[in-house]
Amino acid sequence: MKYKPIAITPHDGFDLLAVWEKDGRKWYLLQLARPQSAIALAQENPHTRLVFPTSIDPNRLSKQSRQ
């Protein structure tokens, strides 16, 4: 899956949700979006998760839970 650039600046981080999509065993960042857009995207894609704050990586969480 290729990264899709969006026009949101990093200082908006508290207003954003990260939309992650699972492809096999690994999570990939699908998009950073404002809450309303992120929720709509997640509802359209059943293999996604919304994450806030945006700095959390679901891949690291699953590795930590195995240890």
PDB file of N, CA and C in Angstrom:
ATOM      1  N   MET A   1       0.844  -1.170   0.000  1.00  0.00           N
ATOM      2  CA  MET A   1       0.000   0.000   0.000  1.00  0.00           C
ATOM      3  C   MET A   1       0.893   1.238   0.000  1.00  0.00           C
ATOM      4  N   LYS A   2       0.580   2.169  -0.861  1.00  0.00           N
ATOM      5  CA  LYS A   2       1.374   3.385  -0.976  1.00  0.00           C
ATOM      6  C   LYS A   2       0.846   4.457  -0.031  1.00  0.00           C
ATOM      7  N   TYR A   3       1.772   5.286   0.448  1.00  0.00           N
ATOM      8  CA  TYR A   3       1.416   6.409   1.313  1.00  0.00           C
ATOM      9  C   TYR A   3       0.635   7.440   0.515  1.00  0.00           C
ATOM     10  N   LYS A   4      -0.441   7.956   1.080  1.00  0.00           N
ATOM     11  CA  LYS A   4      -1.261   8.990   0.439  1.00  0.00           C
ATOM     12  C   LYS A   4      -1.015  10.310   1.153  1.00  0.00           C
ATOM     13  N   PRO A   5      -0.297  11.247   0.506  1.00  0.00           N
ATOM     14  CA  PRO A   5      -0.030  12.529   1.169  1.00  0.00           C
ATOM     15  C   PRO A   5      -1.304  13.349   1.336  1.00  0.00           C
ATOM     16  N   ILE A   6      -1.355  14.090   2.433  1.00  0.00           N
ATOM     17  CA  ILE A   6      -2.485  14.979   2.677  1.00  0.00           C
ATOM     18  C   ILE A   6      -1.961  16.346   3.096  1.00  0.00           C
ATOM     19  N   ALA A   7      -2.782  17.358   2.972  1.00  0.00           N
ATOM     20  CA  ALA A   7      -2.366  18.729   3.261  1.00  0.00           C
ATOM     21  C   ALA A   7      -2.768  19.131   4.670  1.00  0.00           C
ATOM     22  N   ILE A   8      -2.114  18.541   5.656  1.00  0.00           N
ATOM     23  CA  ILE A   8      -2.347  18.898   7.058  1.00  0.00           C
ATOM     24  C   ILE A   8      -0.986  19.099   7.704  1.00  0.00           C
ATOM     25  N   THR A   9      -0.830  20.180   8.423  1.00  0.00           N
ATOM     26  CA  THR A   9       0.464  20.470   9.036  1.00  0.00           C
ATOM     27  C   THR A   9       0.608  19.758  10.383  1.00  0.00           C
ATOM     28  N   PRO A  10       1.842  19.421  10.798  1.00  0.00           N
ATOM     29  CA  PRO A  10       2.060  18.696  12.045  1.00  0.00           C
ATOM     30  C   PRO A  10       1.523  19.389  13.293  1.00  0.00           C
ATOM     31  N   HIS A  11       1.457  20.728  13.323  1.00  0.00           N
ATOM     32  CA  HIS A  11       0.980  21.411  14.524  1.00  0.00           C
ATOM     33  C   HIS A  11      -0.517  21.188  14.754  1.00  0.00           C
ATOM     34  N   ASP A  12      -1.198  20.569  13.782  1.00  0.00           N
ATOM     35  CA  ASP A  12      -2.612  20.242  13.939  1.00  0.00           C
ATOM     36  C   ASP A  12      -2.804  18.875  14.596  1.00  0.00           C
ATOM     37  N   GLY A  13      -1.752  18.261  15.093  1.00  0.00           N
ATOM     38  CA  GLY A  13      -1.781  16.894  15.600  1.00  0.00           C
ATOM     39  C   GLY A  13      -2.890  16.574  16.578  1.00  0.00           C
ATOM     40  N   PHE A  14      -3.263  17.511  17.421  1.00  0.00           N
ATOM     41  CA  PHE A  14      -4.305  17.240  18.401  1.00  0.00           C
ATOM     42  C   PHE A  14      -5.701  17.221  17.782  1.00  0.00           C
ATOM     43  N   ASP A  15      -5.816  17.684  16.560  1.00  0.00           N
ATOM     44  CA  ASP A  15      -7.099  17.693  15.876  1.00  0.00           C
ATOM     45  C   ASP A  15      -7.225  16.547  14.884  1.00  0.00           C
ATOM     46  N   LEU A  16      -6.257  15.620  14.894  1.00  0.00           N
ATOM     47  CA  LEU A  16      -6.209  14.574  13.883  1.00  0.00           C
ATOM     48  C   LEU A  16      -6.404  13.184  14.475  1.00  0.00           C
ATOM     49  N   LEU A  17      -6.883  12.297  13.643  1.00  0.00           N
ATOM     50  CA  LEU A  17      -6.925  10.876  13.974  1.00  0.00           C
ATOM     51  C   LEU A  17      -6.120  10.152  12.906  1.00  0.00           C
ATOM     52  N   ALA A  18      -5.384   9.140  13.313  1.00  0.00           N
ATOM     53  CA  ALA A  18      -4.668   8.298  12.369  1.00  0.00           C
ATOM     54  C   ALA A  18      -5.566   7.120  12.018  1.00  0.00           C
ATOM     55  N   VAL A  19      -5.719   6.871  10.738  1.00  0.00           N
ATOM     56  CA  VAL A  19      -6.516   5.732  10.275  1.00  0.00           C
ATOM     57  C   VAL A  19      -5.527   4.667   9.801  1.00  0.00           C
ATOM     58  N   TRP A  20      -5.492   3.545  10.507  1.00  0.00           N
ATOM     59  CA  TRP A  20      -4.588   2.439  10.184  1.00  0.00           C
ATOM     60  C   TRP A  20      -5.374   1.308   9.556  1.00  0.00           C
ATOM     61  N   GLU A  21      -4.779   0.655   8.561  1.00  0.00           N
ATOM     62  CA  GLU A  21      -5.426  -0.476   7.906  1.00  0.00           C
ATOM     63  C   GLU A  21      -4.527  -1.699   8.030  1.00  0.00           C
ATOM     64  N   LYS A  22      -5.127  -2.831   8.360  1.00  0.00           N
ATOM     65  CA  LYS A  22      -4.360  -4.059   8.522  1.00  0.00           C
ATOM     66  C   LYS A  22      -4.278  -4.791   7.189  1.00  0.00           C
ATOM     67  N   ASP A  23      -3.060  -5.109   6.817  1.00  0.00           N
ATOM     68  CA  ASP A  23      -2.806  -5.847   5.588  1.00  0.00           C
ATOM     69  C   ASP A  23      -2.022  -7.093   5.973  1.00  0.00           C
ATOM     70  N   GLY A  24      -2.724  -8.189   6.165  1.00  0.00           N
ATOM     71  CA  GLY A  24      -2.061  -9.396   6.650  1.00  0.00           C
ATOM     72  C   GLY A  24      -1.821  -9.276   8.139  1.00  0.00           C
ATOM     73  N   ARG A  25      -0.544  -9.266   8.545  1.00  0.00           N
ATOM     74  CA  ARG A  25      -0.209  -9.186   9.966  1.00  0.00           C
ATOM     75  C   ARG A  25       0.279  -7.809  10.383  1.00  0.00           C
ATOM     76  N   LYS A  26       0.452  -6.904   9.441  1.00  0.00           N
ATOM     77  CA  LYS A  26       1.027  -5.598   9.749  1.00  0.00           C
ATOM     78  C   LYS A  26       0.025  -4.482   9.492  1.00  0.00           C
ATOM     79  N   TRP A  27       0.100  -3.436  10.310  1.00  0.00           N
ATOM     80  CA  TRP A  27      -0.753  -2.256  10.157  1.00  0.00           C
ATOM     81  C   TRP A  27      -0.011  -1.208   9.335  1.00  0.00           C
ATOM     82  N   TYR A  28      -0.712  -0.559   8.432  1.00  0.00           N
ATOM     83  CA  TYR A  28      -0.159   0.507   7.608  1.00  0.00           C
ATOM     84  C   TYR A  28      -0.991   1.766   7.804  1.00  0.00           C
ATOM     85  N   LEU A  29      -0.306   2.904   7.868  1.00  0.00           N
ATOM     86  CA  LEU A  29      -1.009   4.171   8.004  1.00  0.00           C
ATOM     87  C   LEU A  29      -1.737   4.466   6.706  1.00  0.00           C
ATOM     88  N   LEU A  30      -3.048   4.516   6.776  1.00  0.00           N
ATOM     89  CA  LEU A  30      -3.862   4.782   5.595  1.00  0.00           C
ATOM     90  C   LEU A  30      -3.993   6.282   5.376  1.00  0.00           C
ATOM     91  N   GLN A  31      -4.268   7.007   6.464  1.00  0.00           N
ATOM     92  CA  GLN A  31      -4.447   8.454   6.328  1.00  0.00           C
ATOM     93  C   GLN A  31      -4.465   9.124   7.690  1.00  0.00           C
ATOM     94  N   LEU A  32      -4.033  10.371   7.731  1.00  0.00           N
ATOM     95  CA  LEU A  32      -4.241  11.245   8.885  1.00  0.00           C
ATOM     96  C   LEU A  32      -5.381  12.166   8.487  1.00  0.00           C
ATOM     97  N   ALA A  33      -6.393  12.268   9.332  1.00  0.00           N
ATOM     98  CA  ALA A  33      -7.556  13.052   8.931  1.00  0.00           C
ATOM     99  C   ALA A  33      -8.206  13.715  10.133  1.00  0.00           C
ATOM    100  N   ARG A  34      -8.967  14.730   9.862  1.00  0.00           N
ATOM    101  CA  ARG A  34      -9.793  15.352  10.893  1.00  0.00           C
ATOM    102  C   ARG A  34     -10.806  14.310  11.355  1.00  0.00           C
ATOM    103  N   PRO A  35     -11.261  14.398  12.597  1.00  0.00           N
ATOM    104  CA  PRO A  35     -12.128  13.341  13.156  1.00  0.00           C
ATOM    105  C   PRO A  35     -13.315  12.928  12.293  1.00  0.00           C
ATOM    106  N   GLN A  36     -14.045  13.861  11.757  1.00  0.00           N
ATOM    107  CA  GLN A  36     -15.227  13.504  10.972  1.00  0.00           C
ATOM    108  C   GLN A  36     -14.853  12.705   9.718  1.00  0.00           C
ATOM    109  N   SER A  37     -13.798  13.127   9.027  1.00  0.00           N
ATOM    110  CA  SER A  37     -13.341  12.417   7.833  1.00  0.00           C
ATOM    111  C   SER A  37     -12.771  11.052   8.184  1.00  0.00           C
ATOM    112  N   ALA A  38     -12.040  10.976   9.297  1.00  0.00           N
ATOM    113  CA  ALA A  38     -11.446   9.717   9.711  1.00  0.00           C
ATOM    114  C   ALA A  38     -12.513   8.690  10.072  1.00  0.00           C
ATOM    115  N   ILE A  39     -13.546   9.123  10.757  1.00  0.00           N
ATOM    116  CA  ILE A  39     -14.633   8.216  11.137  1.00  0.00           C
ATOM    117  C   ILE A  39     -15.348   7.710   9.884  1.00  0.00           C
ATOM    118  N   ALA A  40     -15.597   8.581   8.924  1.00  0.00           N
ATOM    119  CA  ALA A  40     -16.252   8.175   7.678  1.00  0.00           C
ATOM    120  C   ALA A  40     -15.392   7.159   6.927  1.00  0.00           C
ATOM    121  N   LEU A  41     -14.085   7.402   6.867  1.00  0.00           N
ATOM    122  CA  LEU A  41     -13.172   6.480   6.189  1.00  0.00           C
ATOM    123  C   LEU A  41     -13.151   5.123   6.878  1.00  0.00           C
ATOM    124  N   ALA A  42     -13.119   5.129   8.196  1.00  0.00           N
ATOM    125  CA  ALA A  42     -13.087   3.879   8.955  1.00  0.00           C
ATOM    126  C   ALA A  42     -14.377   3.086   8.776  1.00  0.00           C
ATOM    127  N   GLN A  43     -15.492   3.769   8.668  1.00  0.00           N
ATOM    128  CA  GLN A  43     -16.763   3.080   8.467  1.00  0.00           C
ATOM    129  C   GLN A  43     -16.837   2.420   7.091  1.00  0.00           C
ATOM    130  N   GLU A  44     -16.158   2.998   6.112  1.00  0.00           N
ATOM    131  CA  GLU A  44     -16.146   2.428   4.762  1.00  0.00           C
ATOM    132  C   GLU A  44     -15.192   1.247   4.641  1.00  0.00           C
ATOM    133  N   ASN A  45     -14.181   1.182   5.496  1.00  0.00           N
ATOM    134  CA  ASN A  45     -13.162   0.141   5.419  1.00  0.00           C
ATOM    135  C   ASN A  45     -13.174  -0.699   6.691  1.00  0.00           C
ATOM    136  N   PRO A  46     -13.637  -1.938   6.614  1.00  0.00           N
ATOM    137  CA  PRO A  46     -13.783  -2.759   7.819  1.00  0.00           C
ATOM    138  C   PRO A  46     -12.466  -3.188   8.483  1.00  0.00           C
ATOM    139  N   HIS A  47     -11.349  -3.088   7.776  1.00  0.00           N
ATOM    140  CA  HIS A  47     -10.071  -3.519   8.344  1.00  0.00           C
ATOM    141  C   HIS A  47      -9.232  -2.346   8.830  1.00  0.00           C
ATOM    142  N   THR A  48      -9.903  -1.299   9.301  1.00  0.00           N
ATOM    143  CA  THR A  48      -9.183  -0.120   9.774  1.00  0.00           C
ATOM    144  C   THR A  48      -9.404   0.092  11.263  1.00  0.00           C
ATOM    145  N   ARG A  49      -8.504   0.884  11.842  1.00  0.00           N
ATOM    146  CA  ARG A  49      -8.643   1.322  13.236  1.00  0.00           C
ATOM    147  C   ARG A  49      -8.310   2.797  13.307  1.00  0.00           C
ATOM    148  N   LEU A  50      -9.032   3.494  14.154  1.00  0.00           N
ATOM    149  CA  LEU A  50      -8.750   4.900  14.406  1.00  0.00           C
ATOM    150  C   LEU A  50      -7.855   4.982  15.633  1.00  0.00           C
ATOM    151  N   VAL A  51      -6.814   5.790  15.546  1.00  0.00           N
ATOM    152  CA  VAL A  51      -5.871   5.899  16.656  1.00  0.00           C
ATOM    153  C   VAL A  51      -5.646   7.366  16.994  1.00  0.00           C
ATOM    154  N   PHE A  52      -5.735   7.677  18.280  1.00  0.00           N
ATOM    155  CA  PHE A  52      -5.419   9.010  18.786  1.00  0.00           C
ATOM    156  C   PHE A  52      -4.657   8.831  20.086  1.00  0.00           C
ATOM    157  N   PRO A  53      -3.567   9.440  20.344  1.00  0.00           N
ATOM    158  CA  PRO A  53      -2.894  10.407  19.485  1.00  0.00           C
ATOM    159  C   PRO A  53      -2.260   9.743  18.272  1.00  0.00           C
ATOM    160  N   THR A  54      -1.940  10.556  17.283  1.00  0.00           N
ATOM    161  CA  THR A  54      -1.443  10.035  16.011  1.00  0.00           C
ATOM    162  C   THR A  54      -0.055   9.418  16.118  1.00  0.00           C
ATOM    163  N   SER A  55       0.651   9.629  17.205  1.00  0.00           N
ATOM    164  CA  SER A  55       2.002   9.077  17.344  1.00  0.00           C
ATOM    165  C   SER A  55       2.000   7.597  17.707  1.00  0.00           C
ATOM    166  N   ILE A  56       0.848   7.019  18.047  1.00  0.00           N
ATOM    167  CA  ILE A  56       0.786   5.605  18.414  1.00  0.00           C
ATOM    168  C   ILE A  56       0.834   4.749  17.155  1.00  0.00           C
ATOM    169  N   ASP A  57       1.693   3.745  17.164  1.00  0.00           N
ATOM    170  CA  ASP A  57       1.833   2.808  16.049  1.00  0.00           C
ATOM    171  C   ASP A  57       1.273   1.455  16.478  1.00  0.00           C
ATOM    172  N   PRO A  58       0.199   0.977  15.871  1.00  0.00           N
ATOM    173  CA  PRO A  58      -0.399  -0.300  16.273  1.00  0.00           C
ATOM    174  C   PRO A  58       0.557  -1.484  16.168  1.00  0.00           C
ATOM    175  N   ASN A  59       1.546  -1.400  15.280  1.00  0.00           N
ATOM    176  CA  ASN A  59       2.517  -2.485  15.152  1.00  0.00           C
ATOM    177  C   ASN A  59       3.358  -2.613  16.420  1.00  0.00           C
ATOM    178  N   ARG A  60       3.730  -1.503  16.999  1.00  0.00           N
ATOM    179  CA  ARG A  60       4.517  -1.531  18.249  1.00  0.00           C
ATOM    180  C   ARG A  60       3.665  -2.023  19.409  1.00  0.00           C
ATOM    181  N   LEU A  61       2.391  -1.670  19.431  1.00  0.00           N
ATOM    182  CA  LEU A  61       1.510  -2.127  20.512  1.00  0.00           C
ATOM    183  C   LEU A  61       1.370  -3.639  20.487  1.00  0.00           C
ATOM    184  N   SER A  62       1.216  -4.234  19.315  1.00  0.00           N
ATOM    185  CA  SER A  62       1.045  -5.679  19.246  1.00  0.00           C
ATOM    186  C   SER A  62       2.331  -6.407  19.626  1.00  0.00           C
ATOM    187  N   LYS A  63       3.497  -5.818  19.338  1.00  0.00           N
ATOM    188  CA  LYS A  63       4.772  -6.426  19.727  1.00  0.00           C
ATOM    189  C   LYS A  63       4.950  -6.376  21.249  1.00  0.00           C
ATOM    190  N   GLN A  64       4.558  -5.260  21.865  1.00  0.00           N
ATOM    191  CA  GLN A  64       4.702  -5.119  23.305  1.00  0.00           C
ATOM    192  C   GLN A  64       3.779  -6.053  24.051  1.00  0.00           C
ATOM    193  N   SER A  65       2.588  -6.294  23.519  1.00  0.00           N
ATOM    194  CA  SER A  65       1.633  -7.169  24.214  1.00  0.00           C
ATOM    195  C   SER A  65       2.063  -8.631  24.169  1.00  0.00           C
ATOM    196  N   ARG A  66       2.921  -9.001  23.229  1.00  0.00           N
ATOM    197  CA  ARG A  66       3.420 -10.385  23.148  1.00  0.00           C
ATOM    198  C   ARG A  66       4.532 -10.646  24.143  1.00  0.00           C
ATOM    199  N   GLN A  67       5.208  -9.585  24.603  1.00  0.00           N
ATOM    200  CA  GLN A  67       6.360  -9.767  25.503  1.00  0.00           C
ATOM    201  C   GLN A  67       5.951  -9.993  26.927  1.00  0.00           C
TER     202      GLN A  67
END
